[in-house]
């Protein structure tokens, strides 16, 4: 203490410097606290963004899976539609044959051999009901097949539209 009393001017200068440095240190401490709070807030934002990105990534994976399923369903429905088209074409051809068979005499229908068939027995009025019954059954079967084709086509179109929407 005696030394300080000997140099009172230096003591006052040192005390003043110490107070200034304490003030600067307190300002720096305040700055560091503010920066620390900002960094914590940024860290929380980053965590929130990461959570959002993970959720979006999961949604994207789900959507990709749904798209793959719909593409598979669409391919299946396209195959069904093609098959239905083939069946419909066969039914139409059968219907045309029935119509031609009903209109043309058996000897000139395009579906029989070009040679005239040899008649085991001559056609009489008695054989017409049998022919009529056969034609009725064929026509009935063809209409039934056509109805089934139409239902299949409607089903296919329904599922195709449903899978697209």
Tab-separated table of C-alpha atoms in Angstrom:
chain	number	residue	atom	x	y	z
A	1	UNK	CA	0.000	0.000	0.000
A	2	UNK	CA	2.792	2.316	0.677
A	3	UNK	CA	3.918	1.962	-2.877
A	4	UNK	CA	0.488	2.990	-4.081
A	5	UNK	CA	0.509	5.976	-1.823
A	6	UNK	CA	3.775	7.007	-3.289
A	7	UNK	CA	2.365	6.908	-6.786
A	8	UNK	CA	-1.215	8.177	-6.437
A	9	UNK	CA	-1.392	9.304	-10.063
A	10	UNK	CA	-0.380	5.897	-11.307
A	11	UNK	CA	-2.877	4.272	-8.965
A	12	UNK	CA	-5.710	6.346	-10.324
A	13	UNK	CA	-4.629	5.649	-13.914
A	14	UNK	CA	-4.420	1.932	-13.237
A	15	UNK	CA	-7.813	1.904	-11.576
A	16	UNK	CA	-9.221	3.789	-14.537
A	17	UNK	CA	-7.637	1.295	-16.984
A	18	UNK	CA	-8.952	-1.630	-14.932
A	19	UNK	CA	-12.475	-0.158	-15.017
A	20	UNK	CA	-12.222	0.419	-18.772
A	21	UNK	CA	-11.030	-3.130	-19.317
A	22	UNK	CA	-13.798	-4.475	-17.070
A	23	UNK	CA	-16.308	-2.509	-19.180
A	24	UNK	CA	-14.868	-3.910	-22.406
A	25	UNK	CA	-14.912	-7.435	-20.949
A	26	UNK	CA	-18.518	-7.012	-19.836
A	27	UNK	CA	-19.460	-5.753	-23.323
A	28	UNK	CA	-17.672	-8.739	-24.861
A	29	UNK	CA	-19.447	-11.090	-22.442
A	30	UNK	CA	-22.791	-9.552	-23.440
A	31	UNK	CA	-21.866	-9.966	-27.114
A	32	UNK	CA	-20.869	-13.583	-26.528
A	33	UNK	CA	-24.161	-14.243	-24.720
A	34	UNK	CA	-26.091	-12.696	-27.623
A	35	UNK	CA	-24.124	-14.721	-30.161
A	36	UNK	CA	-24.677	-17.858	-28.106
A	37	UNK	CA	-28.438	-17.207	-28.048
A	38	UNK	CA	-28.398	-16.603	-31.818
A	39	UNK	CA	-26.487	-19.835	-32.398
A	40	UNK	CA	-28.950	-21.764	-30.237
A	41	UNK	CA	-31.850	-20.277	-32.218
A	42	UNK	CA	-30.130	-21.194	-35.493
A	43	UNK	CA	-29.514	-24.697	-34.178
A	44	UNK	CA	-33.214	-25.049	-33.332
A	45	UNK	CA	-34.139	-23.789	-36.824
A	46	UNK	CA	-31.752	-26.275	-38.424
A	47	UNK	CA	-33.254	-29.118	-36.375
A	48	UNK	CA	-36.759	-28.036	-37.404
A	49	UNK	CA	-35.724	-27.832	-41.072
A	50	UNK	CA	-34.114	-31.260	-40.834
A	51	UNK	CA	-37.314	-32.707	-39.365
A	52	UNK	CA	-39.317	-31.093	-42.176
A	53	UNK	CA	-36.935	-32.466	-44.799
A	54	UNK	CA	-37.175	-35.951	-43.306
A	55	UNK	CA	-40.980	-35.731	-43.397
A	56	UNK	CA	-40.889	-34.520	-47.009
A	57	UNK	CA	-38.501	-37.319	-47.899
A	58	UNK	CA	-40.899	-39.860	-46.397
A	59	UNK	CA	-43.770	-38.290	-48.362
A	60	UNK	CA	-41.733	-38.485	-51.566
A	61	UNK	CA	-40.975	-42.163	-50.938
A	62	UNK	CA	-44.669	-42.839	-50.337
A	63	UNK	CA	-45.615	-40.988	-53.516
A	64	UNK	CA	-42.996	-42.874	-55.517
A	65	UNK	CA	-44.328	-46.151	-54.153
A	66	UNK	CA	-47.892	-45.114	-55.014
A	67	UNK	CA	-46.806	-44.126	-58.527
A	68	UNK	CA	-45.080	-47.484	-59.017
A	69	UNK	CA	-48.226	-49.311	-57.860
A	70	UNK	CA	-50.417	-47.215	-60.157
A	71	UNK	CA	-48.081	-47.842	-63.088
A	72	UNK	CA	-48.264	-51.571	-62.367
A	73	UNK	CA	-52.067	-51.379	-62.107
A	74	UNK	CA	-52.208	-49.358	-65.307
A	75	UNK	CA	-50.100	-51.946	-67.129
A	76	UNK	CA	-52.388	-54.698	-65.841
A	77	UNK	CA	-55.472	-52.748	-66.904
A	78	UNK	CA	-53.975	-52.120	-70.336
A	79	UNK	CA	-53.420	-55.860	-70.717
A	80	UNK	CA	-56.991	-56.512	-69.592
A	81	UNK	CA	-58.260	-53.902	-72.023
A	82	UNK	CA	-56.282	-55.498	-74.850
A	83	UNK	CA	-57.654	-58.920	-73.901
A	84	UNK	CA	-61.162	-57.496	-73.724
A	85	UNK	CA	-60.629	-55.960	-77.138
A	86	UNK	CA	-59.517	-59.335	-78.483
A	87	UNK	CA	-62.537	-61.052	-76.959
A	88	UNK	CA	-64.803	-58.327	-78.299
A	89	UNK	CA	-63.284	-58.760	-81.748
A	90	UNK	CA	-63.842	-62.525	-81.556
A	91	UNK	CA	-67.432	-61.956	-80.477
A	92	UNK	CA	-67.964	-59.527	-83.335
A	93	UNK	CA	-66.531	-62.053	-85.766
A	94	UNK	CA	-68.785	-64.747	-84.326
A	95	UNK	CA	-71.753	-62.426	-84.615
A	96	UNK	CA	-70.852	-61.687	-88.232
A	97	UNK	CA	-70.612	-65.418	-88.894
A	98	UNK	CA	-74.005	-65.960	-87.310
A	99	UNK	CA	-75.480	-63.148	-89.350
A	100	UNK	CA	-73.905	-64.473	-92.548
A	101	UNK	CA	-74.984	-68.008	-91.723
A	102	UNK	CA	-78.517	-66.783	-91.193
A	103	UNK	CA	-78.562	-64.898	-94.503
A	104	UNK	CA	-76.535	-67.124	-96.815
A	105	UNK	CA	-77.364	-70.687	-97.636
A	106	UNK	CA	-74.861	-73.156	-96.149
A	107	UNK	CA	-73.338	-73.941	-99.519
A	108	UNK	CA	-71.990	-70.398	-100.045
A	109	UNK	CA	-70.944	-69.275	-96.564
A	110	UNK	CA	-67.289	-68.236	-96.567
A	111	UNK	CA	-66.522	-70.347	-93.509
A	112	UNK	CA	-67.168	-73.689	-95.114
A	113	UNK	CA	-64.928	-75.414	-97.652
A	114	UNK	CA	-65.237	-74.102	-101.168
A	115	UNK	CA	-66.619	-77.405	-102.357
A	116	UNK	CA	-70.284	-77.834	-101.868
A	117	UNK	CA	-70.877	-80.224	-99.003
A	118	UNK	CA	-72.182	-83.608	-99.902
A	119	UNK	CA	-75.606	-83.934	-98.468
A	120	UNK	CA	-76.108	-87.122	-96.520
A	121	UNK	CA	-79.734	-86.345	-96.534
A	122	UNK	CA	-81.572	-83.707	-98.444
A	123	UNK	CA	-82.682	-80.657	-96.513
A	124	UNK	CA	-86.344	-80.677	-95.879
A	125	UNK	CA	-88.716	-78.465	-94.047
A	126	UNK	CA	-88.267	-80.807	-91.060
A	127	UNK	CA	-84.532	-79.942	-90.724
A	128	UNK	CA	-85.209	-76.195	-90.569
A	129	UNK	CA	-86.313	-76.184	-86.895
A	130	UNK	CA	-83.064	-77.939	-85.941
A	131	UNK	CA	-81.060	-75.343	-87.881
A	132	UNK	CA	-83.125	-72.591	-86.319
A	133	UNK	CA	-82.465	-74.002	-82.831
A	134	UNK	CA	-78.722	-74.172	-83.517
A	135	UNK	CA	-78.724	-70.598	-84.811
A	136	UNK	CA	-80.745	-69.415	-81.808
A	137	UNK	CA	-78.301	-71.087	-79.408
A	138	UNK	CA	-75.293	-69.695	-81.274
A	139	UNK	CA	-76.851	-66.246	-81.336
A	140	UNK	CA	-77.732	-66.489	-77.628
A	141	UNK	CA	-74.184	-67.617	-76.750
A	142	UNK	CA	-72.735	-64.818	-78.845
A	143	UNK	CA	-74.937	-62.222	-77.142
A	144	UNK	CA	-73.987	-63.617	-73.748
A	145	UNK	CA	-70.292	-63.405	-74.666
A	146	UNK	CA	-70.842	-59.881	-75.953
A	147	UNK	CA	-72.515	-58.890	-72.666
A	148	UNK	CA	-69.608	-60.388	-70.718
A	149	UNK	CA	-67.156	-58.517	-72.932
A	150	UNK	CA	-69.016	-55.281	-72.413
A	151	UNK	CA	-69.010	-55.769	-68.629
A	152	UNK	CA	-65.297	-56.592	-68.686
A	153	UNK	CA	-64.580	-53.526	-70.824
A	154	UNK	CA	-66.643	-51.321	-68.496
A	155	UNK	CA	-64.842	-52.773	-65.477
A	156	UNK	CA	-61.493	-52.237	-67.133
A	157	UNK	CA	-62.323	-48.654	-68.065
A	158	UNK	CA	-63.649	-48.001	-64.546
A	159	UNK	CA	-60.438	-49.314	-62.952
A	160	UNK	CA	-58.310	-47.463	-65.480
A	161	UNK	CA	-60.050	-44.171	-64.729
A	162	UNK	CA	-59.901	-44.886	-60.992
A	163	UNK	CA	-56.177	-45.613	-61.099
A	164	UNK	CA	-55.446	-42.497	-63.119
A	165	UNK	CA	-57.369	-40.194	-60.760
